[in-house]
CSV table of C-alpha atoms and ligand atoms in Angstrom, one decimal:
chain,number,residue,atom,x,y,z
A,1,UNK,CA,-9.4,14.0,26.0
A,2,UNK,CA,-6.3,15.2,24.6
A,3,UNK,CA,-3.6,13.9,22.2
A,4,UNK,CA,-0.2,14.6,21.8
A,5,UNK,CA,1.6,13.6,18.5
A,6,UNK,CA,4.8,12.3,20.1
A,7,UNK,CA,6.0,11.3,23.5
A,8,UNK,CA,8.8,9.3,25.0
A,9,UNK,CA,9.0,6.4,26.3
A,10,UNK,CA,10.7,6.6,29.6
A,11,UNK,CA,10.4,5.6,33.1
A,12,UNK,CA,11.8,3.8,36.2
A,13,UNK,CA,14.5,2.3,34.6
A,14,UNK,CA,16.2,5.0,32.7
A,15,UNK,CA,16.2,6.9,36.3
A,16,UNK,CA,17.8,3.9,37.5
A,17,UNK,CA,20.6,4.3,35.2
A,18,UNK,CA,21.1,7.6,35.0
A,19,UNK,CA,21.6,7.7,39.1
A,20,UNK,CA,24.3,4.6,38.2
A,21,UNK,CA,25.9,7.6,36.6
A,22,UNK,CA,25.6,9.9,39.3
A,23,UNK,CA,26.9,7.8,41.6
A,24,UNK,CA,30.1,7.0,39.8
A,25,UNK,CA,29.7,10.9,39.0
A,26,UNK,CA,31.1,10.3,35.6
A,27,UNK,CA,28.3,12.4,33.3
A,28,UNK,CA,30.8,13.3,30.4
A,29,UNK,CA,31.8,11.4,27.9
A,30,UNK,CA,33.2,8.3,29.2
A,31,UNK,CA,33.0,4.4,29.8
A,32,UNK,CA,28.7,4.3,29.2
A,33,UNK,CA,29.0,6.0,25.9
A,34,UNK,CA,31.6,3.3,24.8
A,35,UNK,CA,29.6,0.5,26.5
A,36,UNK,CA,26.1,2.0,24.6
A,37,UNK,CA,28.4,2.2,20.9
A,38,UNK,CA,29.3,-1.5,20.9
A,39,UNK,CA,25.8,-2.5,22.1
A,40,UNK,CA,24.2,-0.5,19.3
A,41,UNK,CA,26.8,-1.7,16.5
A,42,UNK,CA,25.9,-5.2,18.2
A,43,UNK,CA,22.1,-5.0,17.8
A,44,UNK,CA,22.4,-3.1,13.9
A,45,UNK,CA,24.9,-5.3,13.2
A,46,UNK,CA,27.7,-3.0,12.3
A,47,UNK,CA,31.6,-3.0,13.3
A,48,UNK,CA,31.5,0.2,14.7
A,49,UNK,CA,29.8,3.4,16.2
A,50,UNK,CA,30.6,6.9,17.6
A,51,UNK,CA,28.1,8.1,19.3
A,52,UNK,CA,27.5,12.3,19.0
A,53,UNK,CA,24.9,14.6,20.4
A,54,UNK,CA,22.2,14.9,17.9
A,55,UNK,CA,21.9,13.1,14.3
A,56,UNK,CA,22.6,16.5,13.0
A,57,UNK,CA,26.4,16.2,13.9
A,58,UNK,CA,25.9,12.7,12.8
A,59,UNK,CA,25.3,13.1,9.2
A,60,UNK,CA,27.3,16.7,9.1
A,61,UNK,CA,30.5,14.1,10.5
A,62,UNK,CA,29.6,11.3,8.5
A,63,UNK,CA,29.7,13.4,4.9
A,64,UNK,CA,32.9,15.2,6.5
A,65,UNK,CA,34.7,11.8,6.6
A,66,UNK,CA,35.5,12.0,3.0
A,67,UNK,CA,37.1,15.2,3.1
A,68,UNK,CA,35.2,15.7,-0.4
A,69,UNK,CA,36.3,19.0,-2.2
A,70,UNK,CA,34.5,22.1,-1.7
A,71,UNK,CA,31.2,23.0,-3.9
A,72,UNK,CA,31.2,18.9,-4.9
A,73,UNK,CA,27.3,18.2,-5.1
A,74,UNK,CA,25.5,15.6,-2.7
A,75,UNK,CA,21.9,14.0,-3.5
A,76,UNK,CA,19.5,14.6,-0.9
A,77,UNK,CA,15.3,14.2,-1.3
A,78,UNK,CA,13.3,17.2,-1.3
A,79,UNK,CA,10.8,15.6,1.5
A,80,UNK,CA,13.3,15.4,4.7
A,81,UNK,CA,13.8,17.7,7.6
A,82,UNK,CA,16.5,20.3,7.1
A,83,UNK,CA,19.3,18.2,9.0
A,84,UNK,CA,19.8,16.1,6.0
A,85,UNK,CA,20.3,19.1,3.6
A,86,UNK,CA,21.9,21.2,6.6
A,87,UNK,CA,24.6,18.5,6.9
A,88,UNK,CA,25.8,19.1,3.0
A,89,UNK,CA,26.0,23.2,3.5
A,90,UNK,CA,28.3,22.4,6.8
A,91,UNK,CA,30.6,20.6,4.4
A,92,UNK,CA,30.5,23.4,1.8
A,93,UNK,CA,28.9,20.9,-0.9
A,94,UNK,CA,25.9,21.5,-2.7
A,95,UNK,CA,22.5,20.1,-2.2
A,96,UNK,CA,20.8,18.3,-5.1
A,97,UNK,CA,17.2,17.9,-4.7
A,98,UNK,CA,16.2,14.8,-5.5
A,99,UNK,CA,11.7,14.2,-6.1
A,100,UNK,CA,10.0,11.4,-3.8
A,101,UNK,CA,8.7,8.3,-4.8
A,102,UNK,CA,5.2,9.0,-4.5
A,103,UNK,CA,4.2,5.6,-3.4
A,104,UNK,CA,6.6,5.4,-0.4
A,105,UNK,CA,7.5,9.6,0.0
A,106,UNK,CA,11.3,8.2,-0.1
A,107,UNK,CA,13.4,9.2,-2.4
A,108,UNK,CA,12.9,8.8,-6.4
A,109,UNK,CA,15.4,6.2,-7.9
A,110,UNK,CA,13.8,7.5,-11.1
A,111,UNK,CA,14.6,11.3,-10.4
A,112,UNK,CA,18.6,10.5,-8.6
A,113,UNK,CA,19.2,8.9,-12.2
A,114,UNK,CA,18.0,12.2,-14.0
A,115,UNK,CA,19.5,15.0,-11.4
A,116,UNK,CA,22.8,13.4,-11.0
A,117,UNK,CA,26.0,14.6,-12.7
A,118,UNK,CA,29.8,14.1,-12.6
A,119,UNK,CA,29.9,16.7,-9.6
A,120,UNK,CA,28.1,14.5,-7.5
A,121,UNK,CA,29.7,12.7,-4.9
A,122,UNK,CA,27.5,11.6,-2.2
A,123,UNK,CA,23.7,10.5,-2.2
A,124,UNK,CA,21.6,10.9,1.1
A,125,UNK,CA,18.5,8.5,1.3
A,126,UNK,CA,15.9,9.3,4.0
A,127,UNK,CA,13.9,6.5,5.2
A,128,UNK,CA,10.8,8.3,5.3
A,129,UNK,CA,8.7,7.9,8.3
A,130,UNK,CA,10.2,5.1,9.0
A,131,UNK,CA,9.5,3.3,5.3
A,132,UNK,CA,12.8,1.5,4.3
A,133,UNK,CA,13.7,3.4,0.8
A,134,UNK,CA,15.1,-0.2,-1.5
A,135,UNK,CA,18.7,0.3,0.0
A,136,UNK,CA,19.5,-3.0,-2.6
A,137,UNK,CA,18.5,-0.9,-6.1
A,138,UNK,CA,19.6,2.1,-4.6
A,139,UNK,CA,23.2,1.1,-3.4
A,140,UNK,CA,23.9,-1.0,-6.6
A,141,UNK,CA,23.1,2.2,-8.7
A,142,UNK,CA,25.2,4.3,-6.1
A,143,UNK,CA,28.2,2.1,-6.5
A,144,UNK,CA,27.5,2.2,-10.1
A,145,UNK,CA,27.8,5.6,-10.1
A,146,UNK,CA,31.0,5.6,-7.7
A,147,UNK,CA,28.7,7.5,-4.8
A,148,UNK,CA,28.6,7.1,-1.2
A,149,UNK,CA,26.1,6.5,0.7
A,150,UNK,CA,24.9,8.1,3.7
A,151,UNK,CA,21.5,6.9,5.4
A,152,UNK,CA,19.6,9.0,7.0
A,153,UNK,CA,18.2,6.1,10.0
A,154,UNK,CA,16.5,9.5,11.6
A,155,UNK,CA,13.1,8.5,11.3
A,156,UNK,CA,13.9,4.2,12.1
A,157,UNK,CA,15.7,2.7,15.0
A,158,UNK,CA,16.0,-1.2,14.5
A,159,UNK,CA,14.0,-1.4,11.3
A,160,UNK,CA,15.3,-4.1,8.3
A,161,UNK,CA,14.7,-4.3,4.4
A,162,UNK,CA,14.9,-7.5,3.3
A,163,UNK,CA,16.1,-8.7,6.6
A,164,UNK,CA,19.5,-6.6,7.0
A,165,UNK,CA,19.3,-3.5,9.4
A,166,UNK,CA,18.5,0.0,7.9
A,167,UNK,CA,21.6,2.0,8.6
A,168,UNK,CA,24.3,-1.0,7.4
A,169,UNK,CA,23.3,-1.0,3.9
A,170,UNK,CA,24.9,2.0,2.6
A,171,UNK,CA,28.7,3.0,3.6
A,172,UNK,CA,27.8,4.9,6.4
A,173,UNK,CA,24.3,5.2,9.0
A,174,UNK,CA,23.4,8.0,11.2
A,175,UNK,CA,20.7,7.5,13.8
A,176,UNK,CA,18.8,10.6,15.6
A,177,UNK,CA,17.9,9.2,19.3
A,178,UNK,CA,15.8,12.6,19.8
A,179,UNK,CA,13.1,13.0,21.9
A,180,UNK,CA,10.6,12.5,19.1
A,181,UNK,CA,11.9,9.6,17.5
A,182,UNK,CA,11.9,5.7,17.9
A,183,UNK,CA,14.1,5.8,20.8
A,184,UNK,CA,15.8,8.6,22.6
A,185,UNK,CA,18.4,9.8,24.7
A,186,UNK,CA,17.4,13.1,25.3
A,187,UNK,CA,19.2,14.7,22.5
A,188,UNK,CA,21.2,12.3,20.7
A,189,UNK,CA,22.7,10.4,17.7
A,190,UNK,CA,24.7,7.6,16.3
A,191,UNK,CA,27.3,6.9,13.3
A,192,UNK,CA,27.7,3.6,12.1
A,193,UNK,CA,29.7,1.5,10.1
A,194,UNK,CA,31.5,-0.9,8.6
A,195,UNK,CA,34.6,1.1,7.5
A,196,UNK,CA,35.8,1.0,11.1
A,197,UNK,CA,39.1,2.9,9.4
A,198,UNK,CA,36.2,5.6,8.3
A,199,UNK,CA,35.1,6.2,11.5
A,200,UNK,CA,38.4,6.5,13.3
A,201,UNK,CA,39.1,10.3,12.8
A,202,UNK,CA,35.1,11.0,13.8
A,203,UNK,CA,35.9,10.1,17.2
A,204,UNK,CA,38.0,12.6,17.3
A,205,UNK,CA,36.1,15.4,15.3
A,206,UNK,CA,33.3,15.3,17.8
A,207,UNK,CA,35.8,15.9,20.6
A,208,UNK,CA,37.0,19.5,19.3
A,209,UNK,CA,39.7,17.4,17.5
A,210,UNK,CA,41.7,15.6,20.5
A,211,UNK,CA,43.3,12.7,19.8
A,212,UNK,CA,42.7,11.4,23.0
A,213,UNK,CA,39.3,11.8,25.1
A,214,UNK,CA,39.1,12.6,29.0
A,215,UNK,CA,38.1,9.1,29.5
A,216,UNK,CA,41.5,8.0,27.9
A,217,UNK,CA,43.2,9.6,29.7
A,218,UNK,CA,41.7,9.1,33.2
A,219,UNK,CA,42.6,5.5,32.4
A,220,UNK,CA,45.6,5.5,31.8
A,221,UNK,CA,46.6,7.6,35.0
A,222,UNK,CA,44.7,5.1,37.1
A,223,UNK,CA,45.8,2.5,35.1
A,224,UNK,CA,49.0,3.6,36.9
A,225,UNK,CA,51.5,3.4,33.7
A,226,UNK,CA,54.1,5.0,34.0
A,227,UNK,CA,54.9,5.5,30.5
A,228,UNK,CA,52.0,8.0,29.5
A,229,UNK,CA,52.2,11.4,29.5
A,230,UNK,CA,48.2,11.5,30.9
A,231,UNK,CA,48.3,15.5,30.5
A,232,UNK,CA,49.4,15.3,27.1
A,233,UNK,CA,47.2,15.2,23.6
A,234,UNK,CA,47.4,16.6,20.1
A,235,UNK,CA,44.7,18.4,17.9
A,236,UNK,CA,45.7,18.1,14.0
A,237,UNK,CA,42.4,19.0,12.5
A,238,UNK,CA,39.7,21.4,13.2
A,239,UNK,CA,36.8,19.1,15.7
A,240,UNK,CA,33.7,20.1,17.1
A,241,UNK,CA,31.9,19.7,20.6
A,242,UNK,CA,29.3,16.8,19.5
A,243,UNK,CA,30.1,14.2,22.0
A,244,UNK,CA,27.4,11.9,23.4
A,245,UNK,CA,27.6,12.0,27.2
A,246,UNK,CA,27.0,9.1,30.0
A,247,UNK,CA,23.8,10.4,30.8
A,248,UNK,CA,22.6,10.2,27.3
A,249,UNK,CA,24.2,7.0,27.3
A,250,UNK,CA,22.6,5.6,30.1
A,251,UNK,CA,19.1,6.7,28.9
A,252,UNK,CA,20.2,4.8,25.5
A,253,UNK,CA,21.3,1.7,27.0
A,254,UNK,CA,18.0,1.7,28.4
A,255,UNK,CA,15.8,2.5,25.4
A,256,UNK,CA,18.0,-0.2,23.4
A,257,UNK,CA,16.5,-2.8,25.8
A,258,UNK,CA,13.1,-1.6,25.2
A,259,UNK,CA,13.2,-0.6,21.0
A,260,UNK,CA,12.2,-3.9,19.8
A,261,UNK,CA,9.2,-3.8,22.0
A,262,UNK,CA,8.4,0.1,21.5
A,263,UNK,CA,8.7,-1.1,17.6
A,264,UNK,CA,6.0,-3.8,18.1
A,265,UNK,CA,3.5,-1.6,20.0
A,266,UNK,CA,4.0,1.0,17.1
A,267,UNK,CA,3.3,-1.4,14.5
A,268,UNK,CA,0.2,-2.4,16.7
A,269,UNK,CA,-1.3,1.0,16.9
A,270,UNK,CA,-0.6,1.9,13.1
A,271,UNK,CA,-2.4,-1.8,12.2
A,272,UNK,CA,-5.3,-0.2,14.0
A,273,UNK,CA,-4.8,2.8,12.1
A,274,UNK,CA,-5.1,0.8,8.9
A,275,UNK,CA,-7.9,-0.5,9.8
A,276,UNK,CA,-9.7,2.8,10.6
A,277,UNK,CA,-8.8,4.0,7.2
A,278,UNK,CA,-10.2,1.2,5.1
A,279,UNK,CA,-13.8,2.3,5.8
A,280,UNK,CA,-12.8,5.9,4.9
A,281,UNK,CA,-12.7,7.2,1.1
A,282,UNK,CA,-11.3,10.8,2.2
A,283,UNK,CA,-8.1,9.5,4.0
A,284,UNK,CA,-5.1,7.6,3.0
A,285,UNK,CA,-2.4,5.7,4.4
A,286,UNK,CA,0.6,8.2,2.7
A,287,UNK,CA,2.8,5.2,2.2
A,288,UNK,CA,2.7,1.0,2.2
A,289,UNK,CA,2.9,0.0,5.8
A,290,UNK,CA,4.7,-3.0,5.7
A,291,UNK,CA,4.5,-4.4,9.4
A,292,UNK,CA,6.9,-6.7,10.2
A,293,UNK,CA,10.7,-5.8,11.2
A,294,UNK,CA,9.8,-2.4,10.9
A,295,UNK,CA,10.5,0.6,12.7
A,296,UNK,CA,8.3,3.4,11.9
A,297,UNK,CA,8.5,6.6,13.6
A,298,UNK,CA,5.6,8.1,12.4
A,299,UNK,CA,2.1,7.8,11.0
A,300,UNK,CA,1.2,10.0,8.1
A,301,UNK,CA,-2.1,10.2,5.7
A,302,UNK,CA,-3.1,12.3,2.7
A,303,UNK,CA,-6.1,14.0,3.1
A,304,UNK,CA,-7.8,16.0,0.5
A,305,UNK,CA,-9.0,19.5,2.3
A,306,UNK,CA,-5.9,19.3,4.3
A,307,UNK,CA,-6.2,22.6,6.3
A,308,UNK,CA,-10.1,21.7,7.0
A,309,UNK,CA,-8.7,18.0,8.5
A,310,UNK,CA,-6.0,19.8,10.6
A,311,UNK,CA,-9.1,22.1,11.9
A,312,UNK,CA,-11.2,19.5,12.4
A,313,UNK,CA,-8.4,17.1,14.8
A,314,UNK,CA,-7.4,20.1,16.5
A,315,UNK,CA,-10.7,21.5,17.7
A,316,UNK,CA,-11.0,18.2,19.4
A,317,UNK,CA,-7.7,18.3,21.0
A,318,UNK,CA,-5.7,15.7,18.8
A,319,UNK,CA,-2.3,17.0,17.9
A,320,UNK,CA,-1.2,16.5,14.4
A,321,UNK,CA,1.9,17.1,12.8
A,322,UNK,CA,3.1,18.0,8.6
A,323,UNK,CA,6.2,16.3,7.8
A,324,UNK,CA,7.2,18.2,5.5
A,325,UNK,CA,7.4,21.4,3.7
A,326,UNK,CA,9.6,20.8,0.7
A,327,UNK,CA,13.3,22.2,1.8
A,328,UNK,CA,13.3,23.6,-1.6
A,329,UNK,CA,10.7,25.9,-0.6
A,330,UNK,CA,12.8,27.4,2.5
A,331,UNK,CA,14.4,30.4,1.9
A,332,UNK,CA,17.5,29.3,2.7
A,333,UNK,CA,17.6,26.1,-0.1
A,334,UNK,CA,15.5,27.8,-2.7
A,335,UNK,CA,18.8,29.0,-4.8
A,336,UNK,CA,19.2,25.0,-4.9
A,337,UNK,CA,15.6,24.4,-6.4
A,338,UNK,CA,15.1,21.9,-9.3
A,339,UNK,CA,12.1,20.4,-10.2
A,340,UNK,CA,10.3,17.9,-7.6
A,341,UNK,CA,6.6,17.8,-9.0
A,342,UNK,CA,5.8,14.9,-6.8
A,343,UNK,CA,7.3,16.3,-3.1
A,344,UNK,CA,5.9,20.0,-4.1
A,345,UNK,CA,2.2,18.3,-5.1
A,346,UNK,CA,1.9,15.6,-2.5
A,347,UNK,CA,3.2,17.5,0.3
A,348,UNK,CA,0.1,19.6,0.7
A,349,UNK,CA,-1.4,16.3,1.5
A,350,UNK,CA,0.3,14.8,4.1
A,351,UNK,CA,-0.8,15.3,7.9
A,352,UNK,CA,1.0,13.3,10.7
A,353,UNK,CA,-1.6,11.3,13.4
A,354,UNK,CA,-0.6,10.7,16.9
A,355,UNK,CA,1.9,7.4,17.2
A,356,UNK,CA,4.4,6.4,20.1
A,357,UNK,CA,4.6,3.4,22.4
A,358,UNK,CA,2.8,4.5,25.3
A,359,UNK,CA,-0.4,5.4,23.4
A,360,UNK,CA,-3.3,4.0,25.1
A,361,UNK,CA,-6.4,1.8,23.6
A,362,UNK,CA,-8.5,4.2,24.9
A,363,UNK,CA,-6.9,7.3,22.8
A,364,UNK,CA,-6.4,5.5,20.2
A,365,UNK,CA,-9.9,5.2,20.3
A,366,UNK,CA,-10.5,8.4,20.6
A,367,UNK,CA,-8.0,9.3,17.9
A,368,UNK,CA,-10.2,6.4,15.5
A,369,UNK,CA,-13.3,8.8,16.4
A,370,UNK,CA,-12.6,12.2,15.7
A,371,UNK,CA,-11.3,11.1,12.3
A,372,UNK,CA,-14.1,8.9,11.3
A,373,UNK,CA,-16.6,11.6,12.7
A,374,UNK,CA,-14.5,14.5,9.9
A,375,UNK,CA,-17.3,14.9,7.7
B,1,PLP,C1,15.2,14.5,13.3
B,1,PLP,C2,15.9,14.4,12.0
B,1,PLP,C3,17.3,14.7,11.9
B,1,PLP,C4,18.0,15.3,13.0
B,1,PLP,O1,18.1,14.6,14.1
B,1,PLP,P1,18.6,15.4,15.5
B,1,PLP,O2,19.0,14.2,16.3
B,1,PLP,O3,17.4,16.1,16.0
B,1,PLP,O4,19.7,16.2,15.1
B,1,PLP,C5,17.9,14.4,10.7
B,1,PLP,N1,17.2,13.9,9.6
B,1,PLP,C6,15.9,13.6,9.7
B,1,PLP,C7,15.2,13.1,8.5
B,1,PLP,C8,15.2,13.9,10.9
B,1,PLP,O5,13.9,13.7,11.0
């Protein structure tokens, strides 16, 4: 048997809805991207969303939206992938690396009190895996601090702390809708929030600046008034091509429909999981599954003897997966380094197991085997 790490969760009924869109043969950006933005600020339970091509332009918009000054310094963990940290250098601010938690891998309240200074503007919390980072502690000292906040939702879709949505906590929430994650559209991301002021410009950032989309415009002629000047639109600030599109849309409106379930069948197979592990003194649950109202994207252990694990789950055809290497150990962030004992220690720890939706009893199974029988 073999196991793959990730998969999507897609069938029938996205194909349904993407032919909708062909037969209209609207694929660009147009009426199913605005229809899939107020469902999602529906279900989060935000005022608004503008939905972009990958969570990449999300965050690098959603920091952009405060026009901070250049080399101003932004908090991000050390223990994320490099979109979180990628998103400050497209601003021309600094990355701060902030240590994990090593309970939960999120980021260190402890450490963002030490590292930050009266050059920081910005602090980017990762919910790690999927493992709500205490948005109440960390936006009180944030505000406290007169910082924004910027969640990274990347690795959750749907999940709450303490009953309010992750992505509405802080002042703005960017969601990755990637093939790998909770839900997907292809390639894709959200920005959500509150300030629907905020967010106004954003709309027209990820549409190289226009004031007015193709959409718009399209209405208005058929819309038959006579007043518009449909040709005409105006571009005042430098904007970039990160527009969702209808067919990413229609996959989304799909997958919304289906999250809460996909979240259930995760929080199923990682119970099992937990399980497994209890009987096992060489493996550990890498962070405090809580399983209810969550939305984890993915399951990760520490394992002593990491590389011999790996070996050992590969030779029988699991996939596995590291999440991460510390950014400050990449080349590119290593000017940036400070210290982050915890993310630089644990990280040689951590291996991601197989989780998505569509993961049978019978691999999972499997899966429970080949890691009881390492050894
Ligand atoms: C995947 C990921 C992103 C980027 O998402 P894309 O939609 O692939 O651009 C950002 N942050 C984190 C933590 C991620 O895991």
């Amino acid at each position: 048997m073999k196991v793959r790490l990730f998969k999507p969760s897609v069938g029938k009924d996205e194909l349904e809805s993407i032919q909708d869109s062909f037969n209209s043969a609207w694929l660009g950006l147009g009426p199913k991207v605005t229809e899939f933005e107020r469902q999602w600020s529906g279900y989060i339970g935000s005022k608004e969303s503008v939905g972009v091509n990958s969570c990449t332009a999300a965050l690098h918009l959603a920091l952009s939206a405060y026009r901070f000054p250049e080399g101003k310094k932004v908090l991000v963990p050390a223990l994320t992938f490099a979109a979180t940290a990628m998103a400050v250098l497209y601003n021309r601010l600094i990355p701060v690396f902030v240590d994990i938690d090593e309970r939960t891998l999120g980021i260190s309240l402890e450490d963002l009190e030490r590292k930050v200074d009266k050059d920081c503007v910005a602090v980017m919390p990762v919910h790690f895996g999927g493992h709500p980072v205490p948005m109440d502690d960390l936006v009180a000292w944030a505000k406290s601090r007169n910082l924004k906040v910027i969640e990274d939702c990347a690795h959750t879709a749907g999940g709450k702390y303490k009953g309010k949505a992750l992505g509405t906590w802080g002042d703005i929430g960017c969601f990755s809708f990637e093939e790998k994650k909770c839900m997907t559209t292809g390639d894709g991301g959200m920005i959500s929030s509150d300030d629907v002021e905020l967010l106004k410009p954003l709309r027209q950032s990820r549409w190289i600046g226009i004031n007015k989309d193709t959409w718009a415009r399209y209405e208005e002629i058929v819309s038959g008034n006579p007043d518009t000047n449909s040709w005409y639109y105006e571009i005042s600030n430098i904007g970039y091509k990160y527009n969702m599109n209808d067919l990413m849309a229609s996959i989304g409106l799909v997958q919304l429909q289906k999250l809460d379930g996909m979240n259930l069948r995760r929080e199923q197979i990682i119970g099992r999981y937990l399980e497994c592990l209890e009987k096992l003194d060489y493996i550990q649950p890498a962070m405090p599954y809580h399983l209810q109202s969550s939305s984890y994207w993915a399951f990760i252990v520490r394992v002593q003897n990491r590389e011999k694990f790996i070996a050992h789950m590969q030779e029988h055809s699991v996939a596995i997966g590291v999440h991460y290497m510390p950014l400050p150990m990449q080349p590119l962030f290593l000017q940036y380094a400070s210290a982050t004992p915890n993310a630089s220690s644990i990280w040689g720890e951590l291996v991601t197991l197989p989780l998505y939706p569509d993961l049978t009893d019978k691999e999972m199974e499997y899966v429970q085997t080949i890691i009881t029988s390492y050894q």
